[in-house]
PDB file of C-alpha atoms (C1' of nucleotides) in Angstrom:
ATOM      1  CA  MET A   1     102.606  -8.069  81.686  1.00 34.00           C
ATOM      2  CA  THR A   2     102.789 -10.569  78.645  1.00 30.00           C
ATOM      3  CA  ARG A   3     105.464 -10.556  76.271  1.00 31.00           C
ATOM      4  CA  ALA A   4     105.801  -7.245  74.444  1.00 30.00           C
ATOM      5  CA  SER A   5     105.216  -7.213  70.847  1.00 29.00           C
ATOM      6  CA  LYS A   6     107.711  -9.030  68.581  1.00 28.00           C
ATOM      7  CA  ARG A   7     108.576  -5.774  66.823  1.00 29.00           C
ATOM      8  CA  LYS A   8     111.262  -3.920  67.967  1.00 28.00           C
ATOM      9  CA  ALA A   9     110.050  -0.430  68.543  1.00 27.00           C
ATOM     10  CA  THR A  10     113.061   0.965  70.116  1.00 27.00           C
ATOM     11  CA  VAL A  11     114.662   4.078  69.508  1.00 28.00           C
ATOM     12  CA  PRO A  12     118.403   3.844  68.740  1.00 29.00           C
ATOM     13  CA  LYS A  13     119.860   3.538  72.183  1.00 28.00           C
ATOM     14  CA  PRO A  14     123.014   5.146  72.786  1.00 27.00           C
ATOM     15  CA  THR A  15     125.234   1.984  72.300  1.00 27.00           C
ATOM     16  CA  THR A  16     128.681   2.226  72.593  1.00 26.00           C
ATOM     17  CA  LYS A  17     129.560   0.229  69.426  1.00 27.00           C
ATOM     18  CA  ALA A  18     128.482   1.936  66.268  1.00 29.00           C
ATOM     19  CA  ASN A  19     126.706  -0.690  64.709  1.00 32.00           C
ATOM     20  CA  ALA A  20     125.216  -2.745  67.358  1.00 29.00           C
ATOM     21  CA  LYS A  21     121.704  -2.954  65.995  1.00 31.00           C
ATOM     22  CA  ALA A  22     121.565  -1.386  62.718  1.00 32.00           C
ATOM     23  CA  GLY A  23     121.549  -3.766  59.511  1.00 32.00           C
ATOM     24  CA  THR A  24     120.633  -7.119  60.042  1.00 32.00           C
ATOM     25  CA  LYS A  25     121.110  -8.182  56.435  1.00 31.00           C
ATOM     26  CA  ASP A  26     124.917  -7.615  56.284  1.00 34.00           C
ATOM     27  CA  LYS A  27     126.515 -10.427  58.502  1.00 31.00           C
ATOM     28  CA  LYS A  28     129.866  -9.282  60.186  1.00 32.00           C
ATOM     29  CA  PRO A  29     132.614  -7.335  58.814  1.00 33.00           C
ATOM     30  CA  THR A  30     135.223  -9.856  58.216  1.00 33.00           C
ATOM     31  CA  GLU A  31     138.547  -9.080  59.436  1.00 32.00           C
ATOM     32  CA  THR A  32     139.384  -5.280  59.076  1.00 31.00           C
ATOM     33  CA  SER A  33     142.664  -5.538  57.754  1.00 32.00           C
ATOM     34  CA  LYS A  34     141.597  -4.240  54.458  1.00 32.00           C
ATOM     35  CA  LYS A  35     138.801  -2.262  55.384  1.00 31.00           C
ATOM     36  CA  ALA A  36     139.066   0.452  52.548  1.00 28.00           C
ATOM     37  CA  GLU A  37     138.694  -2.702  50.157  1.00 29.00           C
ATOM     38  CA  LYS A  38     135.823  -4.329  51.753  1.00 29.00           C
ATOM     39  CA  VAL A  39     133.888  -1.157  51.375  1.00 29.00           C
ATOM     40  CA  VAL A  40     131.198  -0.467  48.597  1.00 29.00           C
ATOM     41  CA  ALA A  41     133.722  -1.309  45.985  1.00 27.00           C
ATOM     42  CA  GLY A  42     131.325  -3.230  43.385  1.00 27.00           C
ATOM     43  CA  SER A  43     128.938  -3.819  45.917  1.00 27.00           C
ATOM     44  CA  LEU A  44     126.392  -1.962  43.979  1.00 27.00           C
ATOM     45  CA  ALA A  45     126.565  -3.885  40.906  1.00 27.00           C
ATOM     46  CA  ALA A  46     126.637  -7.255  42.943  1.00 28.00           C
ATOM     47  CA  THR A  47     123.610  -6.456  44.811  1.00 27.00           C
ATOM     48  CA  GLN A  48     121.829  -4.248  42.199  1.00 28.00           C
ATOM     49  CA  SER A  49     118.610  -5.831  42.409  1.00 31.00           C
ATOM     50  CA  LYS A  50     118.177  -5.584  45.946  1.00 31.00           C
ATOM     51  CA  ALA A  51     119.282  -2.552  48.507  1.00 31.00           C
ATOM     52  CA  PRO A  52     122.125  -0.993  46.891  1.00 32.00           C
ATOM     53  CA  VAL A  53     124.356  -0.884  49.811  1.00 34.00           C
ATOM     54  CA  ASP A  54     123.756  -1.643  53.455  1.00 36.00           C
ATOM     55  CA  PRO A  55     124.220   1.848  55.015  1.00 36.00           C
ATOM     56  CA  PHE A  56     125.521   0.306  58.141  1.00 37.00           C
ATOM     57  CA  ALA A  57     127.985  -2.099  56.447  1.00 41.00           C
ATOM     58  CA  PHE A  58     130.836  -0.292  57.654  1.00 39.00           C
ATOM     59  CA  GLU A  59     132.037   0.615  60.966  1.00 40.00           C
ATOM     60  CA  GLU A  60     133.228   3.650  62.478  1.00 40.00           C
ATOM     61  CA  GLY A  61     136.871   2.910  62.491  1.00 42.00           C
ATOM     62  CA  ASP A  62     136.699   1.773  58.781  1.00 42.00           C
ATOM     63  CA  VAL A  63     138.230   4.025  56.098  1.00 43.00           C
ATOM     64  CA  VAL A  64     135.639   4.337  53.728  1.00 43.00           C
ATOM     65  CA  VAL A  65     137.125   5.391  50.292  1.00 56.00           C
ATOM     66  CA  GLY A  66     135.017   8.278  48.804  1.00 74.00           C
ATOM     67  CA  SER A  67     132.715   8.677  51.604  1.00 82.00           C
ATOM     68  CA  ILE A  68     130.543  11.434  52.209  1.00 87.00           C
ATOM     69  CA  SER A  69     129.667  13.185  55.327  1.00 86.00           C
ATOM     70  CA  LEU A  70     126.463  15.029  55.354  1.00 87.00           C
ATOM     71  CA  THR A  71     123.656  16.474  57.720  1.00 86.00           C
ATOM     72  CA  VAL A  72     120.221  15.557  57.284  1.00 86.00           C
ATOM     73  CA  LYS A  73     117.686  18.112  58.736  1.00 83.00           C
ATOM     74  CA  TRP A  74     114.316  17.699  59.450  1.00 78.00           C
ATOM     75  CA  VAL A  75     112.530  21.104  59.370  1.00 73.00           C
ATOM     76  CA  MET A  76     109.274  21.597  60.264  1.00 65.00           C
ATOM     77  CA  LYS A  77     107.194  24.892  60.546  1.00 58.00           C
ATOM     78  CA  GLY A  78     110.519  26.828  60.033  1.00 62.00           C
ATOM     79  CA  HIS A  79     112.505  25.230  62.684  1.00 64.00           C
ATOM     80  CA  THR A  80     114.774  22.151  62.768  1.00 71.00           C
ATOM     81  CA  THR A  81     113.089  19.600  64.693  1.00 70.00           C
ATOM     82  CA  SER A  82     115.569  16.898  64.337  1.00 73.00           C
ATOM     83  CA  GLU A  83     119.130  16.561  63.078  1.00 77.00           C
ATOM     84  CA  TRP A  84     121.728  13.503  61.848  1.00 78.00           C
ATOM     85  CA  THR A  85     125.070  13.407  60.540  1.00 82.00           C
ATOM     86  CA  PHE A  86     125.617  10.539  58.324  1.00 86.00           C
ATOM     87  CA  SER A  87     128.664   9.211  56.602  1.00 85.00           C
ATOM     88  CA  VAL A  88     127.703   7.382  53.772  1.00 89.00           C
ATOM     89  CA  PRO A  89     129.670   5.571  50.608  1.00 87.00           C
ATOM     90  CA  ALA A  90     130.339   7.586  47.864  1.00 87.00           C
ATOM     91  CA  ASP A  91     127.992   5.332  46.018  1.00 88.00           C
ATOM     92  CA  ALA A  92     125.102   5.913  48.231  1.00 91.00           C
ATOM     93  CA  THR A  93     121.883   6.543  46.646  1.00 92.00           C
ATOM     94  CA  VAL A  94     118.873   8.842  47.428  1.00 94.00           C
ATOM     95  CA  ASP A  95     117.034   5.809  48.393  1.00 91.00           C
ATOM     96  CA  SER A  96     119.718   4.286  50.472  1.00 91.00           C
ATOM     97  CA  LEU A  97     119.985   7.406  52.431  1.00 92.00           C
ATOM     98  CA  ARG A  98     116.328   7.759  53.057  1.00 91.00           C
ATOM     99  CA  LYS A  99     116.599   4.016  54.440  1.00 89.00           C
ATOM    100  CA  MET A 100     119.283   5.175  56.879  1.00 87.00           C
ATOM    101  CA  VAL A 101     117.045   7.639  57.974  1.00 85.00           C
ATOM    102  CA  GLU A 102     114.294   5.190  58.670  1.00 82.00           C
ATOM    103  CA  GLU A 103     116.703   2.923  60.442  1.00 79.00           C
ATOM    104  CA  THR A 104     117.919   5.727  62.705  1.00 76.00           C
ATOM    105  CA  THR A 105     114.621   6.795  63.497  1.00 73.00           C
ATOM    106  CA  ASP A 106     113.900   3.197  64.225  1.00 65.00           C
ATOM    107  CA  GLY A 107     111.218   3.023  61.682  1.00 69.00           C
ATOM    108  CA  VAL A 108     109.180   6.097  63.078  1.00 69.00           C
ATOM    109  CA  LEU A 109     109.968   7.953  59.710  1.00 76.00           C
ATOM    110  CA  LYS A 110     109.255   5.630  56.918  1.00 78.00           C
ATOM    111  CA  ALA A 111     111.518   5.849  53.872  1.00 83.00           C
ATOM    112  CA  HIS A 112     108.377   6.065  51.593  1.00 82.00           C
ATOM    113  CA  ALA A 113     107.195   9.128  53.066  1.00 81.00           C
ATOM    114  CA  ILE A 114     110.487  10.898  53.275  1.00 86.00           C
ATOM    115  CA  ILE A 115     111.538  13.549  50.796  1.00 88.00           C
ATOM    116  CA  LEU A 116     114.855  14.783  50.644  1.00 93.00           C
ATOM    117  CA  LYS A 117     115.850  18.254  49.528  1.00 92.00           C
ATOM    118  CA  HIS A 118     119.438  19.661  48.567  1.00 93.00           C
ATOM    119  CA  LYS A 119     119.795  23.251  48.030  1.00 92.00           C
ATOM    120  CA  SER A 120     115.981  23.631  47.486  1.00 89.00           C
ATOM    121  CA  LYS A 121     116.014  20.875  44.902  1.00 90.00           C
ATOM    122  CA  GLU A 122     114.082  18.031  45.549  1.00 91.00           C
ATOM    123  CA  MET A 123     115.830  14.667  45.168  1.00 92.00           C
ATOM    124  CA  ASP A 124     112.976  12.651  43.248  1.00 89.00           C
ATOM    125  CA  ARG A 125     115.377  10.255  41.713  1.00 90.00           C
ATOM    126  CA  THR A 126     115.557   7.527  44.298  1.00 87.00           C
ATOM    127  CA  SER A 127     118.055   5.329  42.500  1.00 90.00           C
ATOM    128  CA  ALA A 128     120.301   8.475  41.562  1.00 91.00           C
ATOM    129  CA  LEU A 129     123.657   8.697  43.357  1.00 92.00           C
ATOM    130  CA  LEU A 130     123.768  11.603  46.130  1.00 94.00           C
ATOM    131  CA  SER A 131     126.743  12.813  44.198  1.00 92.00           C
ATOM    132  CA  ASP A 132     124.641  13.333  41.255  1.00 92.00           C
ATOM    133  CA  TYR A 133     122.735  15.828  43.284  1.00 93.00           C
ATOM    134  CA  GLY A 134     125.995  17.581  44.117  1.00 93.00           C
ATOM    135  CA  ILE A 135     126.078  16.283  47.350  1.00 93.00           C
ATOM    136  CA  GLY A 136     129.573  15.865  48.732  1.00 90.00           C
ATOM    137  CA  ASP A 137     131.312  16.124  52.283  1.00 89.00           C
ATOM    138  CA  GLY A 138     129.764  18.722  54.440  1.00 89.00           C
ATOM    139  CA  SER A 139     126.394  18.755  52.555  1.00 90.00           C
ATOM    140  CA  GLU A 140     123.381  19.586  54.144  1.00 90.00           C
ATOM    141  CA  VAL A 141     119.940  17.820  53.181  1.00 91.00           C
ATOM    142  CA  VAL A 142     116.571  18.842  54.036  1.00 90.00           C
ATOM    143  CA  LEU A 143     114.308  16.312  55.039  1.00 87.00           C
ATOM    144  CA  LEU A 144     110.465  16.758  54.432  1.00 82.00           C
ATOM    145  CA  LEU A 145     107.523  14.436  54.772  1.00 76.00           C
ATOM    146  CA  ASN A 146     105.323  13.506  51.990  1.00 69.00           C
ATOM    147  CA  HIS A 147     101.946  13.734  53.956  1.00 62.00           C
ATOM    148  CA  GLU A 148      99.999  12.002  51.357  1.00 59.00           C
ATOM    149  CA  ALA A 149     102.062   8.970  52.188  1.00 52.00           C
ATOM    150  CA  GLY A 150     100.263   8.720  55.265  1.00 51.00           C
ATOM    151  CA  PRO A 151     100.377  10.089  58.925  1.00 51.00           C
ATOM    152  CA  VAL A 152     103.616  10.306  60.060  1.00 51.00           C
ATOM    153  CA  PRO A 153     104.667  10.495  63.822  1.00 52.00           C
ATOM    154  CA  VAL A 154     106.961  12.871  65.199  1.00 51.00           C
ATOM    155  CA  PRO A 155     110.472  11.386  65.395  1.00 47.00           C
ATOM    156  CA  PRO A 156     112.833  11.348  68.411  1.00 45.00           C
ATOM    157  CA  THR A 157     114.939  14.426  68.438  1.00 45.00           C
ATOM    158  CA  ALA A 158     118.977  14.121  68.145  1.00 38.00           C
ATOM    159  CA  VAL A 159     118.679  10.256  67.623  1.00 37.00           C
ATOM    160  CA  ASN A 160     121.925  10.376  65.926  1.00 34.00           C
ATOM    161  CA  HIS A 161     125.255  11.773  65.586  1.00 32.00           C
ATOM    162  CA  GLY A 162     128.494  10.735  63.665  1.00 30.00           C
ATOM    163  CA  PHE A 163     127.666   7.234  62.545  1.00 32.00           C
ATOM    164  CA  PRO A 164     124.448   5.704  63.052  1.00 34.00           C
ATOM    165  CA  GLY A 165     123.963   3.918  66.204  1.00 32.00           C
ATOM    166  CA  GLU A 166     126.705   6.197  68.104  1.00 32.00           C
ATOM    167  CA  PRO A 167     125.692   7.658  71.284  1.00 32.00           C
ATOM    168  CA  VAL A 168     124.488  11.255  71.027  1.00 34.00           C
ATOM    169  CA  ALA A 169     122.518  12.933  73.369  1.00 37.00           C
ATOM    170  CA  LYS A 170     123.585  12.592  77.218  1.00 37.00           C
ATOM    171  CA  LYS A 171     120.912  11.341  79.587  1.00 39.00           C
ATOM    172  CA  ALA A 172     119.907  14.534  81.126  1.00 43.00           C
ATOM    173  CA  LYS A 173     120.690  13.857  84.711  1.00 42.00           C
ATOM    174  CA  LYS A 174     117.903  13.656  87.340  1.00 45.00           C
ATOM    175  CA  ASP A 175     119.652  16.047  89.527  1.00 49.00           C
ATOM    176  CA  LYS A 176     117.084  15.583  92.176  1.00 45.00           C
ATOM    177  CA  LYS A 177     119.023  17.090  94.670  1.00 49.00           C
ATOM    178  CA  GLU A 178     116.679  18.953  97.131  1.00 53.00           C
ATOM    179  CA  GLY A 179     113.196  18.920  97.043  1.00 51.00           C
ATOM    180  CA  GLN A 180     112.756  19.402  93.209  1.00 56.00           C
ATOM    181  CA  SER A 181     109.206  17.999  93.344  1.00 68.00           C
ATOM    182  CA  ASP A 182     107.829  21.378  91.781  1.00 75.00           C
ATOM    183  CA  LYS A 183     105.632  19.159  89.925  1.00 84.00           C
ATOM    184  CA  LYS A 184     102.366  21.078  89.535  1.00 84.00           C
ATOM    185  CA  ARG A 185      99.288  19.399  88.690  1.00 88.00           C
ATOM    186  CA  GLU A 186      98.621  20.158  85.018  1.00 93.00           C
ATOM    187  CA  ARG A 187      95.823  18.577  83.202  1.00 95.00           C
ATOM    188  CA  PHE A 188      96.403  16.852  79.847  1.00 97.00           C
ATOM    189  CA  THR A 189      95.253  18.941  76.954  1.00 95.00           C
ATOM    190  CA  LYS A 190      93.272  17.822  74.252  1.00 95.00           C
ATOM    191  CA  ALA A 191      96.243  17.682  71.996  1.00 93.00           C
ATOM    192  CA  GLU A 192      98.144  16.084  74.368  1.00 95.00           C
ATOM    193  CA  ALA A 193      95.749  13.349  74.851  1.00 97.00           C
ATOM    194  CA  GLU A 194      95.310  12.969  71.168  1.00 95.00           C
ATOM    195  CA  ASP A 195      99.296  12.425  70.759  1.00 94.00           C
ATOM    196  CA  LEU A 196      98.968  10.038  73.535  1.00 96.00           C
ATOM    197  CA  ILE A 197      96.119   7.939  71.803  1.00 96.00           C
ATOM    198  CA  LYS A 198      98.471   8.233  68.388  1.00 92.00           C
ATOM    199  CA  GLY A 199     101.281   6.841  70.618  1.00 94.00           C
ATOM    200  CA  VAL A 200      99.520   3.869  71.819  1.00 95.00           C
ATOM    201  CA  GLU A 201      98.124   3.354  68.379  1.00 93.00           C
ATOM    202  CA  LEU A 202     101.582   3.349  67.078  1.00 89.00           C
ATOM    203  CA  TYR A 203     103.885   1.652  69.631  1.00 90.00           C
ATOM    204  CA  GLY A 204     101.203  -0.322  71.745  1.00 93.00           C
ATOM    205  CA  LEU A 205     100.473  -0.345  75.337  1.00 97.00           C
ATOM    206  CA  GLY A 206     103.210  -0.354  77.622  1.00 97.00           C
ATOM    207  CA  GLN A 207     105.497   1.491  75.564  1.00 95.00           C
ATOM    208  CA  TRP A 208     105.436   4.683  77.497  1.00 97.00           C
ATOM    209  CA  ALA A 209     109.169   5.393  77.101  1.00 94.00           C
ATOM    210  CA  GLN A 210     108.686   5.101  73.479  1.00 89.00           C
ATOM    211  CA  ILE A 211     106.018   7.303  73.211  1.00 92.00           C
ATOM    212  CA  LYS A 212     107.564   9.813  75.415  1.00 92.00           C
ATOM    213  CA  LEU A 213     110.296  10.013  72.884  1.00 88.00           C
ATOM    214  CA  ALA A 214     108.072  10.450  70.215  1.00 86.00           C
ATOM    215  CA  TYR A 215     105.252  13.024  71.152  1.00 89.00           C
ATOM    216  CA  PHE A 216     106.471  14.384  74.626  1.00 90.00           C
ATOM    217  CA  ARG A 217     110.095  14.575  74.067  1.00 85.00           C
ATOM    218  CA  SER A 218     110.199  18.295  75.064  1.00 79.00           C
ATOM    219  CA  THR A 219     107.470  18.040  77.746  1.00 89.00           C
ATOM    220  CA  GLN A 220     107.402  17.412  81.353  1.00 91.00           C
ATOM    221  CA  ARG A 221     105.408  14.534  80.907  1.00 95.00           C
ATOM    222  CA  THR A 222     107.077  11.264  81.986  1.00 96.00           C
ATOM    223  CA  GLY A 223     106.356   7.690  80.875  1.00 98.00           C
ATOM    224  CA  VAL A 224     104.408   7.399  84.079  1.00 98.00           C
ATOM    225  CA  ASP A 225     102.310  10.417  83.410  1.00 98.00           C
ATOM    226  CA  LEU A 226     101.488   8.872  80.036  1.00 98.00           C
ATOM    227  CA  LYS A 227     100.673   5.732  81.727  1.00 98.00           C
ATOM    228  CA  ASP A 228      98.384   7.308  84.250  1.00 98.00           C
ATOM    229  CA  LYS A 229      96.617   9.109  81.792  1.00 98.00           C
ATOM    230  CA  TRP A 230      95.952   6.274  79.310  1.00 98.00           C
ATOM    231  CA  ARG A 231      94.453   4.483  82.285  1.00 98.00           C
ATOM    232  CA  ASN A 232      92.361   7.381  82.962  1.00 98.00           C
ATOM    233  CA  LEU A 233      91.215   7.811  79.471  1.00 98.00           C
ATOM    234  CA  VAL A 234      90.155   4.250  79.139  1.00 98.00           C
ATOM    235  CA  THR A 235      88.165   4.331  82.464  1.00 97.00           C
ATOM    236  CA  ALA A 236      86.409   7.375  81.122  1.00 97.00           C
ATOM    237  CA  SER A 237      85.673   5.763  77.892  1.00 97.00           C
ATOM    238  CA  GLN A 238      83.863   2.831  80.077  1.00 96.00           C
ATOM    239  CA  ARG A 239      81.721   5.448  81.725  1.00 95.00           C
ATOM    240  CA  PRO A 240      78.069   4.918  81.268  1.00 93.00           C
ATOM    241  CA  PRO A 241      76.467   7.184  78.354  1.00 91.00           C
ATOM    242  CA  GLY A 242      75.806  10.496  79.442  1.00 93.00           C
ATOM    243  CA  PHE A 243      78.382  10.762  82.105  1.00 96.00           C
ATOM    244  CA  LYS A 244      79.515  14.282  82.633  1.00 95.00           C
ATOM    245  CA  PHE A 245      83.190  14.963  82.841  1.00 96.00           C
ATOM    246  CA  ARG A 246      84.996  18.234  84.291  1.00 94.00           C
ATOM    247  CA  VAL A 247      87.523  18.006  81.380  1.00 96.00           C
ATOM    248  CA  GLU A 248      85.293  19.114  78.482  1.00 96.00           C
ATOM    249  CA  TYR A 249      87.007  17.331  75.547  1.00 97.00           C
ATOM    250  CA  LEU A 250      85.994  13.996  77.281  1.00 98.00           C
ATOM    251  CA  ASN A 251      82.345  14.724  77.068  1.00 97.00           C
ATOM    252  CA  ASP A 252      82.536  14.225  73.304  1.00 97.00           C
ATOM    253  CA  PRO A 253      81.657  10.587  72.354  1.00 96.00           C
ATOM    254  CA  ALA A 254      83.499  10.284  69.571  1.00 97.00           C
ATOM    255  CA  PHE A 255      86.681  11.097  71.287  1.00 98.00           C
ATOM    256  CA  LEU A 256      86.076   8.506  73.967  1.00 98.00           C
ATOM    257  CA  GLY A 257      84.676   5.953  71.276  1.00 97.00           C
ATOM    258  CA  HIS A 258      88.160   6.397  69.681  1.00 97.00           C
ATOM    259  CA  VAL A 259      89.979   5.789  73.001  1.00 98.00           C
ATOM    260  CA  ALA A 260      88.031   2.597  73.639  1.00 98.00           C
ATOM    261  CA  LYS A 261      88.804   1.557  70.081  1.00 97.00           C
ATOM    262  CA  VAL A 262      92.517   2.149  70.118  1.00 97.00           C
ATOM    263  CA  ASN A 263      92.423   0.416  73.437  1.00 97.00           C
ATOM    264  CA  THR A 264      90.718  -2.616  72.396  1.00 97.00           C
ATOM    265  CA  ASP A 265      93.004  -2.995  69.203  1.00 96.00           C
ATOM    266  CA  ALA A 266      96.165  -2.487  71.181  1.00 96.00           C
ATOM    267  CA  LEU A 267      95.119  -5.182  73.778  1.00 95.00           C
ATOM    268  CA  SER A 268      94.492  -7.691  71.239  1.00 93.00           C
ATOM    269  CA  LYS A 269      97.986  -7.117  69.752  1.00 88.00           C
ATOM    270  CA  HIS A 270      99.402  -6.903  73.321  1.00 86.00           C
ATOM    271  CA  ARG A 271      98.683 -10.546  73.991  1.00 81.00           C
ATOM    272  CA  GLU A 272      99.041 -12.103  70.601  1.00 76.00           C
TER     273      GLU A 272
ATOM    274  C1'  DT B   1     115.549   2.397  84.085  1.00 86.51           C
ATOM    275  C1'  DT B   2     110.749   1.505  82.981  1.00 86.51           C
ATOM    276  C1'  DT B   3     106.554  -0.820  83.841  1.00 86.51           C
ATOM    277  C1'  DA B   4     102.390  -2.008  86.110  1.00 86.51           C
ATOM    278  C1'  DG B   5      99.266  -1.054  89.743  1.00 86.51           C
ATOM    279  C1'  DG B   6      97.712   0.393  94.050  1.00 86.51           C
ATOM    280  C1'  DG B   7      97.966   4.713  96.946  1.00 86.51           C
TER     281       DG B   7
ATOM    282  C1'  DC C   1     100.595  12.713  90.916  1.00 86.51           C
ATOM    283  C1'  DC C   2     102.712   9.571  94.153  1.00 86.51           C
ATOM    284  C1'  DC C   3     105.451   5.205  95.678  1.00 86.51           C
ATOM    285  C1'  DT C   4     107.587   1.160  94.416  1.00 86.51           C
ATOM    286  C1'  DA C   5     107.725  -3.884  93.600  1.00 86.51           C
ATOM    287  C1'  DA C   6     109.388  -6.321  89.699  1.00 86.51           C
ATOM    288  C1'  DA C   7     111.501  -6.933  85.949  1.00 86.51           C
TER     289       DA C   7
END
DNA sequence: TTTAGGG
DNA sequence: CCCTAAA
């Protein structure tokens, strides 16, 4: 295949090092002889015009004076969809936390669309300190999405735990001991097909693993399944007008038209 | 392990 | 859906 798009769309990989890929702006933590010192002391005033503090500016082993450990939970339809544990500087702001969430989900959850609440109170002052909202160690923050800010895809589950970038979920072994080939043939529902379309739209062609994580995390669908389904959808969209499909939702010209459109757009981006 | 394609 | 060469 051609080179993948330049924009990295990879979900935080379970890296062993804490800050393997996070903040790209902060160079490197000079020696750690005086970690407690390099921390945020004065950094807020120093870079006030820009991002308050690079959320990933410190490392796992650092002793951050006045740090706050909190948990961010994304609640949707009554249940927690995803949850992350963060350790932030004492002078972290609402906005810096939102950016951390965006980083952690590798951009899947856009900072501008994130609404944070603490004890039912919406934290709308983005430049306010988390402490201004009474947030301290062990606090729990609820994350909501501002739908008016545009469609936001489902983020990967349990992306992080502890410091950003720290490994979290185990790989879920493929105990394919005996003939575990109990894979029954289950047709994609229209909803699944639509999620797949959104995935290709958002991540691009070939990003099956990414789409799997974003939209089929808790499903049996594998990246290969998604790839196969996309191939079939595109083929279907190229059938002559009036073609009759067994699967009902494929008989909707608008539906297949969308598939064709998304495919065309994705193809152009795929080769640039 | 994931992707791309033919089976 | 499966199989598997390539990456």
